[in-house]
Short mmCIF file of C-alpha atoms in Angstrom, two decimals:
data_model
loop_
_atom_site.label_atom_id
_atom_site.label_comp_id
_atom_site.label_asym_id
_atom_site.label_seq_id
_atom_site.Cartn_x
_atom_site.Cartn_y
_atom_site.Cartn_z
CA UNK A 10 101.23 117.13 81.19
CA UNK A 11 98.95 120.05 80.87
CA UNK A 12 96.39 117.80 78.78
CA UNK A 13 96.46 114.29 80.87
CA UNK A 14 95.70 116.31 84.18
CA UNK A 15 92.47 117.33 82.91
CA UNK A 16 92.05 114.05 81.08
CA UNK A 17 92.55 112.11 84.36
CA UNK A 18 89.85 114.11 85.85
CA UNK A 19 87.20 113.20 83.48
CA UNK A 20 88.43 110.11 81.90
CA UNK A 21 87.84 106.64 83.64
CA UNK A 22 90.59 104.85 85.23
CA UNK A 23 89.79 101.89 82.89
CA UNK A 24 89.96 103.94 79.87
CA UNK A 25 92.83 105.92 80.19
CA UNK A 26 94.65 103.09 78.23
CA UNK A 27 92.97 103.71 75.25
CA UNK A 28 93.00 107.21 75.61
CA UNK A 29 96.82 107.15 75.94
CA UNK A 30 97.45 105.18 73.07
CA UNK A 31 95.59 107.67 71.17
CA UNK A 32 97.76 110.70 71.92
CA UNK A 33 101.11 108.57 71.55
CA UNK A 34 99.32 108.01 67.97
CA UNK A 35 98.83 111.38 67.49
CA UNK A 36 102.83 112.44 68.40
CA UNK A 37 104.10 109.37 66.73
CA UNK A 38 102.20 110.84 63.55
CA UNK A 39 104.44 113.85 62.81
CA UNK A 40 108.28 113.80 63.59
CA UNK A 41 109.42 115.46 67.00
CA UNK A 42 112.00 115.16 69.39
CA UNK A 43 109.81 112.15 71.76
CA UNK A 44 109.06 110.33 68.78
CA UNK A 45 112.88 110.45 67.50
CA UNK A 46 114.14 109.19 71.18
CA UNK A 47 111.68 106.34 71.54
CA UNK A 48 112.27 105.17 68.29
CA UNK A 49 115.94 105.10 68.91
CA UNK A 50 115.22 103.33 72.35
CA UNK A 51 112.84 101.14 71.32
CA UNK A 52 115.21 99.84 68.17
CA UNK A 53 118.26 99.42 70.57
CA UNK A 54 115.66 97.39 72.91
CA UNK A 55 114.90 95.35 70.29
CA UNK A 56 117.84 95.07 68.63
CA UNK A 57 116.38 95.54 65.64
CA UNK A 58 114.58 98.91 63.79
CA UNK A 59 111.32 99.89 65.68
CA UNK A 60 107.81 99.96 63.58
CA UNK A 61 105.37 102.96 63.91
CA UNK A 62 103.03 100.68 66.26
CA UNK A 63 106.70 99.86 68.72
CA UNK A 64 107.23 103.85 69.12
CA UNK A 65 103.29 104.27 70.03
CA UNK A 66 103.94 101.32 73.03
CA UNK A 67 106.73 102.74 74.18
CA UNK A 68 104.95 106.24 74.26
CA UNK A 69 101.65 105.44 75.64
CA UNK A 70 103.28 103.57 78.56
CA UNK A 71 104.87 106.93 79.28
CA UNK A 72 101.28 108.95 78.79
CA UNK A 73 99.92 106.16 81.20
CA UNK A 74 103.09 107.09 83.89
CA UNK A 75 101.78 110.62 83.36
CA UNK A 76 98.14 109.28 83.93
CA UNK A 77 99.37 107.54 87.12
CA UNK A 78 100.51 110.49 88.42
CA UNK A 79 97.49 112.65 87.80
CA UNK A 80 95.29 110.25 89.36
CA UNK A 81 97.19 109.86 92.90
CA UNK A 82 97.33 113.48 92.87
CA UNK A 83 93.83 114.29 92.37
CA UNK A 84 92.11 110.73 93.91
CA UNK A 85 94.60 108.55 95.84
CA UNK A 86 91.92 105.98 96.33
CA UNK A 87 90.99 105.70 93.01
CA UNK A 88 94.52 105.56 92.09
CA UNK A 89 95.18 102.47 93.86
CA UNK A 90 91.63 100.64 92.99
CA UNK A 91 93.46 99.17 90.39
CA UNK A 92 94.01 95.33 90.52
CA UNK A 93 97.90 95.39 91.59
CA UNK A 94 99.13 91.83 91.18
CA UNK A 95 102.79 90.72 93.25
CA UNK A 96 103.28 87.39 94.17
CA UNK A 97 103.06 86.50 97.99
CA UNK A 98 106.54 84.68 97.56
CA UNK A 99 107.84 88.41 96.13
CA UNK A 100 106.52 90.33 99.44
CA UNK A 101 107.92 87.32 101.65
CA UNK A 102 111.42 88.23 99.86
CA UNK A 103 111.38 91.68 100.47
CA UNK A 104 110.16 90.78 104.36
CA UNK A 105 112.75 88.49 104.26
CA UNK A 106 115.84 90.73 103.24
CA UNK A 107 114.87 93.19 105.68
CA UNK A 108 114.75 91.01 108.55
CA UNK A 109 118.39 89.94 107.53
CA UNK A 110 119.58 93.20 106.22
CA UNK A 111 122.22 95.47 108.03
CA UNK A 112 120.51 98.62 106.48
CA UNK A 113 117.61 98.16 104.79
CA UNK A 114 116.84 97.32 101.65
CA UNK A 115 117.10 98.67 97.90
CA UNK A 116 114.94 97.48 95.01
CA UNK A 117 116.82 98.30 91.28
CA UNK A 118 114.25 98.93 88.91
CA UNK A 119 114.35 100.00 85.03
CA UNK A 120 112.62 102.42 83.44
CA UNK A 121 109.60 100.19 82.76
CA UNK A 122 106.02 100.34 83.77
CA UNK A 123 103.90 101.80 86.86
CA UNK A 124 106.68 102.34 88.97
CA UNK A 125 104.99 105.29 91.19
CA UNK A 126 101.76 102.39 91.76
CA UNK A 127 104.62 99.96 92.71
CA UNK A 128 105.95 102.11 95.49
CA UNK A 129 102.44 103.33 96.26
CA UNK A 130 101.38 99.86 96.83
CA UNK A 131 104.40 98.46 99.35
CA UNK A 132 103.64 101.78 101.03
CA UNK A 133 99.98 100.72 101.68
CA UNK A 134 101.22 96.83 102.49
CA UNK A 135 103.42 98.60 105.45
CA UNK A 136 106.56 99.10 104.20
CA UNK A 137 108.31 101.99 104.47
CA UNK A 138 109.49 102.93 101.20
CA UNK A 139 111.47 106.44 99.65
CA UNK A 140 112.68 106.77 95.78
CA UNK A 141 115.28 108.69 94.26
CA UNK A 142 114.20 110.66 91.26
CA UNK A 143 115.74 113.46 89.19
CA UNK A 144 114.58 117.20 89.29
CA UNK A 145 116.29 120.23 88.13
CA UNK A 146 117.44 122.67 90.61
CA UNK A 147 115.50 125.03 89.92
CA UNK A 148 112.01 122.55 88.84
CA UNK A 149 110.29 123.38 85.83
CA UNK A 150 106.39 123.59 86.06
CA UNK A 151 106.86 119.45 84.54
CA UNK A 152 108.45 118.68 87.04
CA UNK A 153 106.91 120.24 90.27
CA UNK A 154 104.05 118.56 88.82
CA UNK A 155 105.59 115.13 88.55
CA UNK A 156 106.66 115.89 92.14
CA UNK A 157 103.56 116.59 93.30
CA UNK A 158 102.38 112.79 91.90
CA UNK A 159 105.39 111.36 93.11
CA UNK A 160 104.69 112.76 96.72
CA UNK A 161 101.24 111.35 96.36
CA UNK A 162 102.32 107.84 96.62
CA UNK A 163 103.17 108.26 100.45
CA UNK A 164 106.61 107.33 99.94
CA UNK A 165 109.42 109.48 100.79
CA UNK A 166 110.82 111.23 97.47
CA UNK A 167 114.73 111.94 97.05
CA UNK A 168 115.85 114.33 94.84
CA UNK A 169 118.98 112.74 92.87
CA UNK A 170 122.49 114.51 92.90
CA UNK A 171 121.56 116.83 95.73
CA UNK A 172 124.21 117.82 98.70
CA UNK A 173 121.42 115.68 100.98
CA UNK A 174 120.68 112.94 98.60
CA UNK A 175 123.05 110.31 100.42
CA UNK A 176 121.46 111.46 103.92
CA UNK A 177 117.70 111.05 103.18
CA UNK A 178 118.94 107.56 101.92
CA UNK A 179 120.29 106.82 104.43
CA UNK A 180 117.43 107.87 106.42
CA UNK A 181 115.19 105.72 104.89
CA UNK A 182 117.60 102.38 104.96
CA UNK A 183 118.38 103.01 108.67
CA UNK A 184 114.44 102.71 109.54
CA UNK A 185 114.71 99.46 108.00
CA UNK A 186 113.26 100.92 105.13
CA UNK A 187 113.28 100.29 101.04
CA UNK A 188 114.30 102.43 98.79
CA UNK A 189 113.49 102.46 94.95
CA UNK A 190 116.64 103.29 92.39
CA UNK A 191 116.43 103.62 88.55
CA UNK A 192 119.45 101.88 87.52
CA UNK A 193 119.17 101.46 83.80
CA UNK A 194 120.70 104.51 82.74
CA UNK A 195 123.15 106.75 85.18
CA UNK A 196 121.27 110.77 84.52
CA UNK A 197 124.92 112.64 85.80
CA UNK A 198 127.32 114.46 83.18
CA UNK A 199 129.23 114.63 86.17
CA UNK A 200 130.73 111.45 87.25
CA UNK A 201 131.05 108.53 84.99
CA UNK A 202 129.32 105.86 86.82
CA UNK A 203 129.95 102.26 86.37
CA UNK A 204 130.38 100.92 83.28
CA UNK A 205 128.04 97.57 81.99
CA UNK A 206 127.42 95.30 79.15
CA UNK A 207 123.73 95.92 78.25
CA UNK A 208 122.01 95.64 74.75
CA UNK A 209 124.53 94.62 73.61
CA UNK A 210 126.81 97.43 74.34
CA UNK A 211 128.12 100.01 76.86
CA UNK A 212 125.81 101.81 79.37
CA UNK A 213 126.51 103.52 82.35
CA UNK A 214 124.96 102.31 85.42
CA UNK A 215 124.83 104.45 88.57
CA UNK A 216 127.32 103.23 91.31
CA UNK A 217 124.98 103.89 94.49
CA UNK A 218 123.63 100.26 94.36
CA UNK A 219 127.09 98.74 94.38
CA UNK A 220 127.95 101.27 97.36
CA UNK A 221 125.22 100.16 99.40
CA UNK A 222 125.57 96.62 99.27
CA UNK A 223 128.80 97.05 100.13
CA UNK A 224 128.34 98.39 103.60
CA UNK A 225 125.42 95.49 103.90
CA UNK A 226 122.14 96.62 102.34
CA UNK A 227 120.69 94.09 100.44
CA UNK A 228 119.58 95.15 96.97
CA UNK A 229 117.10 93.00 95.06
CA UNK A 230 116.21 93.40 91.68
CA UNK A 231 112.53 94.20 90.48
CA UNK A 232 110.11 95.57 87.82
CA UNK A 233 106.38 96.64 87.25
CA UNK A 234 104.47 95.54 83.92
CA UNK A 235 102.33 98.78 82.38
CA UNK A 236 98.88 99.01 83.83
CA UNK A 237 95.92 97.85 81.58
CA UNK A 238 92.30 98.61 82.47
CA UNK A 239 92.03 96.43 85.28
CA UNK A 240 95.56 96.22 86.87
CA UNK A 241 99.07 95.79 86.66
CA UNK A 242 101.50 93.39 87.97
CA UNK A 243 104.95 93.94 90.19
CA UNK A 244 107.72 91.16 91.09
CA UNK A 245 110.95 91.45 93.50
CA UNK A 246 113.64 89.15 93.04
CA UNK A 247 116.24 87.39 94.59
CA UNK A 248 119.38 89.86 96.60
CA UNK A 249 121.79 90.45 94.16
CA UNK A 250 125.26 88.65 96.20
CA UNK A 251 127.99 91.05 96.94
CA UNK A 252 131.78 89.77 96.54
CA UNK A 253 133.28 91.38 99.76
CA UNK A 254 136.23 88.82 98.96
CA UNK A 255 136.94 91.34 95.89
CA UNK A 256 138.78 94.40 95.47
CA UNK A 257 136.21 96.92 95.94
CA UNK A 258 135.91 98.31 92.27
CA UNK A 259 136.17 94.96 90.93
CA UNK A 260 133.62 93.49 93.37
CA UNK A 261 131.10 96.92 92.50
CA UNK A 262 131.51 96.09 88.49
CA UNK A 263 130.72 92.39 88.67
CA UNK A 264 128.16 93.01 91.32
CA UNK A 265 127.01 96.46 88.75
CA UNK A 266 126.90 94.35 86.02
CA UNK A 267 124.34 91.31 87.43
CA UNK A 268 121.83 93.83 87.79
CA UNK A 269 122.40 95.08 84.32
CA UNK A 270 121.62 91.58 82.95
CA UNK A 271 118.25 91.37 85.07
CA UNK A 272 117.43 95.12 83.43
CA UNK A 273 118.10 93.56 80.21
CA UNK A 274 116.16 90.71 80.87
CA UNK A 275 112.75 92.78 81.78
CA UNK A 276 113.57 95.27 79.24
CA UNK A 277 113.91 92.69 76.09
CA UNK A 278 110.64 90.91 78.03
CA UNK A 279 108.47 93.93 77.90
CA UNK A 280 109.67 96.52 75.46
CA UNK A 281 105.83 98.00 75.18
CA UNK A 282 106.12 98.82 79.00
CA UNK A 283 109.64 100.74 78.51
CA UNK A 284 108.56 104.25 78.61
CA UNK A 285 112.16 106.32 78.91
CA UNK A 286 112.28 109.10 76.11
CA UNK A 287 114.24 111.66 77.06
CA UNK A 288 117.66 112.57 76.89
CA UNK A 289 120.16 111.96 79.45
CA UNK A 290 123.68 112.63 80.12
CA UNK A 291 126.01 110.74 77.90
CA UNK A 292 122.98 109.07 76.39
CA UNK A 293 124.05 105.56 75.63
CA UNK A 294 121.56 104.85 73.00
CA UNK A 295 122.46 107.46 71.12
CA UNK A 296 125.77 106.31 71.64
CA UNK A 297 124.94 102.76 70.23
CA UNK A 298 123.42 104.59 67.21
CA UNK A 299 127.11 106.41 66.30
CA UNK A 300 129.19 103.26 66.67
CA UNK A 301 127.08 100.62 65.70
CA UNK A 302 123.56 101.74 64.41
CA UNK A 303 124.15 104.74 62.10
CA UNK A 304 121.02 103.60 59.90
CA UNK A 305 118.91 104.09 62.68
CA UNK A 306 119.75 107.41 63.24
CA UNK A 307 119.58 108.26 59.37
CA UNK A 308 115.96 106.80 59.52
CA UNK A 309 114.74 109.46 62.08
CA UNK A 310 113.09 112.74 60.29
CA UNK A 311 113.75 116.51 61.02
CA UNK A 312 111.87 117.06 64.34
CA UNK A 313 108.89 120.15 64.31
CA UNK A 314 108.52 119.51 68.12
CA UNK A 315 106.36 122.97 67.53
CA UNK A 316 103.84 121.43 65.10
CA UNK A 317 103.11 118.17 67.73
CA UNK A 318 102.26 120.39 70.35
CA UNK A 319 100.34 122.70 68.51
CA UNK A 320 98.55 119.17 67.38
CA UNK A 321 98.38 117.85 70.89
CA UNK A 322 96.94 121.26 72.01
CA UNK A 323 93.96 121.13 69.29
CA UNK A 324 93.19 117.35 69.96
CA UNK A 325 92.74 118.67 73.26
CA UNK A 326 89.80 120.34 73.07
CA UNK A 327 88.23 117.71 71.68
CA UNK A 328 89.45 114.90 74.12
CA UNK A 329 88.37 117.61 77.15
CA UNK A 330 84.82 117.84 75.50
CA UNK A 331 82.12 117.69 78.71
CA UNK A 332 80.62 114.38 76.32
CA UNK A 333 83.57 111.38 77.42
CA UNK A 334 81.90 108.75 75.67
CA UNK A 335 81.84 110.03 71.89
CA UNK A 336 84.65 108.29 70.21
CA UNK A 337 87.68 109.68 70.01
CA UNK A 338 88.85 111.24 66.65
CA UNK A 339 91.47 108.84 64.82
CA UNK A 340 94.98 110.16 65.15
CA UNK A 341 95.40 110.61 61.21
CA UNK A 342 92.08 112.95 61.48
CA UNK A 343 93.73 115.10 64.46
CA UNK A 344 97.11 115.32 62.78
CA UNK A 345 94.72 116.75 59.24
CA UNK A 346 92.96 118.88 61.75
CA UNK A 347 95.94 120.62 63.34
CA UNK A 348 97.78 121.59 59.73
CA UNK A 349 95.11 124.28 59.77
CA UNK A 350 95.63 125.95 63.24
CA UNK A 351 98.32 128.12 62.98
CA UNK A 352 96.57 129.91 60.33
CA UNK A 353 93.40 130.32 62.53
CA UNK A 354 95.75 131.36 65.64
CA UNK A 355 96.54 135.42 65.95
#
């Protein structure tokens, strides 16, 4: 986090892509704790075993996320001079649904691409839009940074599992307002969530969509495709149709589960763009791995999380340099470098 914030500063919009792709390369050389996760994400994505270059994707889309952040906290405006492509008929949806809405409107997204540019950007068309995100208690330097970006978008950030959490929803909906969830993967060891076929298996989807639509907020599926160097792209589907006929928990699993199959959908259509790495409650992937994957898991190598950052730290200095446009040192070269450091260190 450290590292991209002064990156962001220095490095062009335009090339942060390639920049990003070169530290995932540089933590996807040596075995950590990141590289173990996305590798067991990306092969349960896949549904097959991930390759070196699959981990890298699925970790530079996460060092762009961070890159997203940095920028709309340090230039807004240069943030959003990106090319962000949504389809008129998408906006005209979203219009749409909250002109027929009871109480506003929610858009279920998955862990995949710029979602903090998304929200930025129906902010700036006039919407008003809030997101519920996860944050310790008690934040951790991470994540009062990742706040801080988040905040930068101009959209109204809720903090997940709170005492308040329901009310600043409810807030936002009542204003005729949208409200961005993260569905794919329910982040409470709490309560169990609803339970969904996806990748083939179990996961546990969070319950507040189904809630909502129940007492008439329309909740509409949609995704954002990783930035490049020019733009990225956004789309907003169809309301998801909510069986009031149905007995309530039977109604919120079938209604639970169509959003699960439009998650799966984007996910197995972008895997690059799925940048989710860490650990959550219950994981499911992990989960997959026990019951039905156990070579995957016998594949990953004894994490030196220590070593990576001690790597990422050195390549630092060089990717920090005042001279930007000398090329960047191959990740192989950086990984050779770093072997040396703790012997240099007092």
């Amino acid at each position: 986090m450290n590292l991209v914030d002064r990156l962001a500063a220095i490095v062009p919009v335009a090339r942060q892509i390639e920049v990003a792709r070169e530290i995932a390369s540089l933590i996807a050389s040596m075995p950590s704790t990141m590289g173990n996760n996305m590798f067991l994400r990306q092969s349960i994505i896949r549904r097959g075993t991930a390759t070196s270059d699959h981990v890298i994707d699925g970790l530079a889309a996460w060092v762009t996320v961070l890159f997203d952040l940095a920028n709309l906290q340090q230039d807004r405006d240069r943030a959003m001079g990106l090319e962000a492509r949504i389809p008129k008929k998408a906006l005209d949806r979203l219009a749409r649904a909250l002109s027929q809405s009871r109480n506003g409107c929610i858009i279920a997204v998955p862990h995949i691409g710029s979602l903090e540019l998304f929200a930025a950007h129906l902010k700036d068309r006039g919407f008003n839009v809030g997101f519920v995100y996860s944050i310790g208690r008690q934040p951790t330097p991470t994540e009062r940074w990742i706040y801080a970006g988040r905040s930068a978008t101009a959209a109204t950030p809720i903090a997940f599992a709170r005492r308040n959490t329901g009310a600043e929803i409810s807030r936002v909906l009542q204003n005729n307002g949208v409200v961005f969830m993260v569905v794919d993967v329910y982040p409470s060891g709490k309560y169990a969530g609803i339970t969904v076929k996806s990748h083939d298996s179990d996961f546990r989807y969070p319950p507040g969509p189904a809630r909502y639509a129940r007492t008439g907020t329309l909740v509409l599926p949609g995704f954002a495709s990783r930035r490049d160097a020019t733009g990225f792209s956004m789309n907003i589907l169809a309301p998801i149709a909510y069986r009031t006929w149905m007995p309530v928990q039977a109604a919120a699993s079938e209604f639970t589960q169509e959003v699960a199959a439009h998650v799966d959908g984007f996910t197995a259509a972008q895997p690059v763009a799925y940048w989710l790495w860490h650990p959550v409650p219950n994981d499911p992937y992990f989960a997959i791995a026990q019951r039905q994957r156990p070579d995957i898991l016998t594949a990953m190598p004894a994490e030196n999380d220590e070593a990576v950052a001690l790597a990422v730290e050195a390549a630092g200095v060089s990717w920090t340099a005042p001279d930007m446009s000398a090329p960047i040192r191959s990740a192989e070269d950086l990984s050779l470098a770093s072997s040396a450091l703790p012997e240099t260190v007092s």
